[in-house]
């Protein structure tokens, strides 16, 4: 019993140390100009048996489990933060890159892998499928620190969020073909439409159910709402995956639906998922770092083959896929060049590389080591230079302002009310109106106004200006009426309606 307690305490200590190391690594990654995911993997490699020998880990099944769970959390957080109004303008190029682009990349890399790795054509296409997609975790993390045009950043985020299902489908399909004596290719076509179609439908359905449930069920604590939302993310993935459809696609679509609807305790849900996604990202990359053995990874044969395949992937396969997938889509040469360079590889290829290991395929260890090396070089070379290329190609957008204020929302669930944040734009009806002049709905109170980073205490003669951020206490019954009033084109419409 004492030994069991010691083992438990030792495990908790390891988790604490790895998380602390991951957080400190993320802190210094921007100063070093290296993507955090690379440093997370290096922490795992350093702590592993080939490093200081702190942890011995070689279980591909556990690594895959943790990786998939982390991807669910990361995709859910990314979907919540994505504005549908922005995504729908880039839906066609994003989907083209996520489908046709992945197929083209897979085919070109597979052709190279056939001769470089000296494997069969089916094994070569399996390798191509594993590294064929960009990575949501890597793209979301790197783009947060890049001042990029909104259109390009939206395309990259939407592509990385939707091409993971395609890569998973191709990887599993090629593994099944390798393990079957008489493969049925027609069944794969049907499986593709089933996985993508049902993933989309279940994501839309459960996203609406989750939004309704979060808004309608009155919980006693605001801390329960983020947990409730995350439970729906896990439910969406598991239900979809259990019927043989794409769980990752369903989670991303559900998050898009939830994130673009009015939510109770919206900020609590968003902040919780942001922190949880960071924690899972740290854990995932550290675990994947532990799974690789540097003595095998940095073997001369792996290094040579890895560099050649990385070169082909980054400078040949990805650019060809981008240029062909975006034909007649109103992109100039600079934009296509940047999209080609920003095709980051990350956790998804490494997680997918565990599938052949679990299936016991002949070249599974070779594939894992080469894939890991390809991801490492992609993240180091591309990830650390994305901001540089954006500036050189003159593709930067307006400078993103970091809010100087914060507001901790307290639980007032029993009072059936909440505090909402409203950003005032130049064309909003309340601009240049004093609070006394505005006929707010019943049970509405302006608690605070943030203007240019300063706190303004509101009173009757306070005039609302463009750029203000209002924190408004409103009952749930009056929330829709308040939103409708703020969306009106003419304030007199609301005043006359109340009279």
PDB file of C-alpha atoms in Angstrom, residues 313-443:
ATOM      1  CA  UNK A 313       7.420  18.378 -48.379  1.00  0.00           C
ATOM      2  CA  UNK A 314       8.169  22.043 -47.599  1.00  0.00           C
ATOM      3  CA  UNK A 315       9.544  23.267 -50.921  1.00  0.00           C
ATOM      4  CA  UNK A 316       7.852  21.027 -53.496  1.00  0.00           C
ATOM      5  CA  UNK A 317       4.750  19.155 -52.284  1.00  0.00           C
ATOM      6  CA  UNK A 318       3.122  21.910 -50.222  1.00  0.00           C
ATOM      7  CA  UNK A 319       3.651  24.705 -52.801  1.00  0.00           C
ATOM      8  CA  UNK A 320       2.313  22.531 -55.650  1.00  0.00           C
ATOM      9  CA  UNK A 321      -0.705  21.590 -53.511  1.00  0.00           C
ATOM     10  CA  UNK A 322      -1.395  25.246 -52.642  1.00  0.00           C
ATOM     11  CA  UNK A 323      -1.028  26.568 -56.202  1.00  0.00           C
ATOM     12  CA  UNK A 324      -3.222  23.802 -57.671  1.00  0.00           C
ATOM     13  CA  UNK A 325      -5.842  23.943 -54.892  1.00  0.00           C
ATOM     14  CA  UNK A 326      -6.330  27.700 -55.174  1.00  0.00           C
ATOM     15  CA  UNK A 327      -6.600  28.083 -58.955  1.00  0.00           C
ATOM     16  CA  UNK A 328      -9.002  30.913 -59.879  1.00  0.00           C
ATOM     17  CA  UNK A 329      -9.606  31.841 -56.228  1.00  0.00           C
ATOM     18  CA  UNK A 330      -8.324  35.409 -56.374  1.00  0.00           C
ATOM     19  CA  UNK A 331      -4.971  34.892 -54.648  1.00  0.00           C
ATOM     20  CA  UNK A 332      -1.892  36.733 -55.829  1.00  0.00           C
ATOM     21  CA  UNK A 333       1.539  35.131 -56.049  1.00  0.00           C
ATOM     22  CA  UNK A 334       2.719  36.488 -52.679  1.00  0.00           C
ATOM     23  CA  UNK A 335      -0.322  35.106 -50.872  1.00  0.00           C
ATOM     24  CA  UNK A 336       0.098  31.666 -52.439  1.00  0.00           C
ATOM     25  CA  UNK A 337       3.773  31.732 -51.567  1.00  0.00           C
ATOM     26  CA  UNK A 338       2.984  32.521 -47.950  1.00  0.00           C
ATOM     27  CA  UNK A 339       0.267  29.857 -47.725  1.00  0.00           C
ATOM     28  CA  UNK A 340       2.815  27.396 -49.073  1.00  0.00           C
ATOM     29  CA  UNK A 341       5.357  28.313 -46.409  1.00  0.00           C
ATOM     30  CA  UNK A 342       2.839  28.379 -43.545  1.00  0.00           C
ATOM     31  CA  UNK A 343       1.835  24.713 -43.900  1.00  0.00           C
ATOM     32  CA  UNK A 344       3.132  23.709 -40.462  1.00  0.00           C
ATOM     33  CA  UNK A 345       3.358  20.094 -39.377  1.00  0.00           C
ATOM     34  CA  UNK A 346       2.961  19.275 -35.707  1.00  0.00           C
ATOM     35  CA  UNK A 347       1.232  16.855 -33.365  1.00  0.00           C
ATOM     36  CA  UNK A 348      -1.198  15.290 -35.854  1.00  0.00           C
ATOM     37  CA  UNK A 349       1.460  13.575 -38.031  1.00  0.00           C
ATOM     38  CA  UNK A 350       3.224  12.245 -34.919  1.00  0.00           C
ATOM     39  CA  UNK A 351      -0.040  10.950 -33.440  1.00  0.00           C
ATOM     40  CA  UNK A 352      -0.927   9.379 -36.800  1.00  0.00           C
ATOM     41  CA  UNK A 353       2.522   7.766 -36.878  1.00  0.00           C
ATOM     42  CA  UNK A 354       1.512   5.762 -33.785  1.00  0.00           C
ATOM     43  CA  UNK A 355      -1.280   4.027 -35.754  1.00  0.00           C
ATOM     44  CA  UNK A 356       1.122   1.810 -37.784  1.00  0.00           C
ATOM     45  CA  UNK A 357       3.044   1.029 -34.565  1.00  0.00           C
ATOM     46  CA  UNK A 358      -0.107  -0.166 -32.810  1.00  0.00           C
ATOM     47  CA  UNK A 359      -1.111  -2.149 -35.910  1.00  0.00           C
ATOM     48  CA  UNK A 360       2.298  -3.841 -35.920  1.00  0.00           C
ATOM     49  CA  UNK A 361       3.285  -2.901 -39.479  1.00  0.00           C
ATOM     50  CA  UNK A 362       6.803  -3.776 -40.597  1.00  0.00           C
ATOM     51  CA  UNK A 363       8.267  -0.296 -41.074  1.00  0.00           C
ATOM     52  CA  UNK A 364       6.278   1.414 -38.296  1.00  0.00           C
ATOM     53  CA  UNK A 365       9.311   2.424 -36.199  1.00  0.00           C
ATOM     54  CA  UNK A 366      11.119   3.793 -39.255  1.00  0.00           C
ATOM     55  CA  UNK A 367       8.031   5.795 -40.190  1.00  0.00           C
ATOM     56  CA  UNK A 368       7.665   7.175 -36.658  1.00  0.00           C
ATOM     57  CA  UNK A 369      11.287   8.333 -36.461  1.00  0.00           C
ATOM     58  CA  UNK A 370      11.257   9.933 -39.914  1.00  0.00           C
ATOM     59  CA  UNK A 371       7.875  11.603 -39.291  1.00  0.00           C
ATOM     60  CA  UNK A 372       9.120  12.992 -35.993  1.00  0.00           C
ATOM     61  CA  UNK A 373      12.209  14.380 -37.703  1.00  0.00           C
ATOM     62  CA  UNK A 374      10.089  15.926 -40.488  1.00  0.00           C
ATOM     63  CA  UNK A 375       7.808  17.584 -37.930  1.00  0.00           C
ATOM     64  CA  UNK A 376      10.789  18.867 -35.964  1.00  0.00           C
ATOM     65  CA  UNK A 377      12.373  20.457 -39.032  1.00  0.00           C
ATOM     66  CA  UNK A 378       9.051  21.878 -40.244  1.00  0.00           C
ATOM     67  CA  UNK A 379       8.313  23.486 -36.892  1.00  0.00           C
ATOM     68  CA  UNK A 380      11.851  24.823 -36.506  1.00  0.00           C
ATOM     69  CA  UNK A 381      12.318  26.157 -40.036  1.00  0.00           C
ATOM     70  CA  UNK A 382       8.796  27.231 -40.967  1.00  0.00           C
ATOM     71  CA  UNK A 383       7.384  28.009 -37.544  1.00  0.00           C
ATOM     72  CA  UNK A 384      10.201  30.334 -36.545  1.00  0.00           C
ATOM     73  CA  UNK A 385      10.122  32.283 -39.832  1.00  0.00           C
ATOM     74  CA  UNK A 386       6.396  32.799 -40.472  1.00  0.00           C
ATOM     75  CA  UNK A 387       6.378  36.308 -38.990  1.00  0.00           C
ATOM     76  CA  UNK A 388       9.513  37.182 -40.981  1.00  0.00           C
ATOM     77  CA  UNK A 389       7.988  36.019 -44.289  1.00  0.00           C
ATOM     78  CA  UNK A 390       4.705  37.820 -43.556  1.00  0.00           C
ATOM     79  CA  UNK A 391       6.591  41.094 -43.195  1.00  0.00           C
ATOM     80  CA  UNK A 392       8.877  40.543 -46.192  1.00  0.00           C
ATOM     81  CA  UNK A 393       5.920  39.649 -48.424  1.00  0.00           C
ATOM     82  CA  UNK A 394       3.988  42.664 -47.058  1.00  0.00           C
ATOM     83  CA  UNK A 395       1.107  40.510 -45.854  1.00  0.00           C
ATOM     84  CA  UNK A 396       0.814  41.888 -42.332  1.00  0.00           C
ATOM     85  CA  UNK A 397      -2.473  43.329 -41.135  1.00  0.00           C
ATOM     86  CA  UNK A 398      -3.385  46.056 -38.707  1.00  0.00           C
ATOM     87  CA  UNK A 399      -1.595  45.821 -35.403  1.00  0.00           C
ATOM     88  CA  UNK A 400      -3.472  43.713 -32.909  1.00  0.00           C
ATOM     89  CA  UNK A 401      -4.144  45.610 -29.725  1.00  0.00           C
ATOM     90  CA  UNK A 402      -3.673  43.690 -26.519  1.00  0.00           C
ATOM     91  CA  UNK A 403      -6.434  44.601 -24.041  1.00  0.00           C
ATOM     92  CA  UNK A 404      -5.072  46.463 -21.031  1.00  0.00           C
ATOM     93  CA  UNK A 405      -8.064  45.576 -18.888  1.00  0.00           C
ATOM     94  CA  UNK A 406      -9.632  42.443 -17.521  1.00  0.00           C
ATOM     95  CA  UNK A 407     -12.818  41.612 -15.691  1.00  0.00           C
ATOM     96  CA  UNK A 408     -13.421  38.571 -13.548  1.00  0.00           C
ATOM     97  CA  UNK A 409     -17.072  37.597 -13.915  1.00  0.00           C
ATOM     98  CA  UNK A 410     -18.591  36.250 -10.720  1.00  0.00           C
ATOM     99  CA  UNK A 411     -21.328  33.681 -10.517  1.00  0.00           C
ATOM    100  CA  UNK A 412     -24.764  35.252 -10.297  1.00  0.00           C
ATOM    101  CA  UNK A 413     -26.588  32.242 -11.663  1.00  0.00           C
ATOM    102  CA  UNK A 414     -29.162  32.208  -8.835  1.00  0.00           C
ATOM    103  CA  UNK A 415     -30.054  35.810  -9.686  1.00  0.00           C
ATOM    104  CA  UNK A 416     -30.763  34.773 -13.286  1.00  0.00           C
ATOM    105  CA  UNK A 417     -28.504  37.550 -14.597  1.00  0.00           C
ATOM    106  CA  UNK A 418     -25.071  37.958 -16.111  1.00  0.00           C
ATOM    107  CA  UNK A 419     -22.469  40.530 -17.036  1.00  0.00           C
ATOM    108  CA  UNK A 420     -21.820  40.820 -20.766  1.00  0.00           C
ATOM    109  CA  UNK A 421     -19.106  42.645 -22.690  1.00  0.00           C
ATOM    110  CA  UNK A 422     -20.103  44.828 -25.657  1.00  0.00           C
ATOM    111  CA  UNK A 423     -17.588  46.497 -27.982  1.00  0.00           C
ATOM    112  CA  UNK A 424     -18.917  49.695 -29.568  1.00  0.00           C
ATOM    113  CA  UNK A 425     -18.208  50.308 -33.267  1.00  0.00           C
ATOM    114  CA  UNK A 426     -18.431  53.558 -35.213  1.00  0.00           C
ATOM    115  CA  UNK A 427     -21.768  52.669 -36.850  1.00  0.00           C
ATOM    116  CA  UNK A 428     -23.512  51.489 -33.669  1.00  0.00           C
ATOM    117  CA  UNK A 429     -26.695  53.378 -32.765  1.00  0.00           C
ATOM    118  CA  UNK A 430     -25.519  54.321 -29.258  1.00  0.00           C
ATOM    119  CA  UNK A 431     -22.384  56.179 -30.420  1.00  0.00           C
ATOM    120  CA  UNK A 432     -22.334  59.820 -29.247  1.00  0.00           C
ATOM    121  CA  UNK A 433     -25.439  59.216 -27.113  1.00  0.00           C
ATOM    122  CA  UNK A 434     -25.435  59.857 -23.375  1.00  0.00           C
ATOM    123  CA  UNK A 435     -26.627  57.078 -21.090  1.00  0.00           C
ATOM    124  CA  UNK A 436     -29.570  59.250 -20.018  1.00  0.00           C
ATOM    125  CA  UNK A 437     -30.732  59.552 -23.640  1.00  0.00           C
ATOM    126  CA  UNK A 438     -30.737  55.816 -24.322  1.00  0.00           C
ATOM    127  CA  UNK A 439     -33.881  53.847 -23.503  1.00  0.00           C
ATOM    128  CA  UNK A 440     -32.290  50.631 -22.301  1.00  0.00           C
ATOM    129  CA  UNK A 441     -34.536  47.596 -21.705  1.00  0.00           C
ATOM    130  CA  UNK A 442     -35.680  46.729 -18.227  1.00  0.00           C
ATOM    131  CA  UNK A 443     -33.129  45.153 -15.845  1.00  0.00           C
TER     132      UNK A 443
END
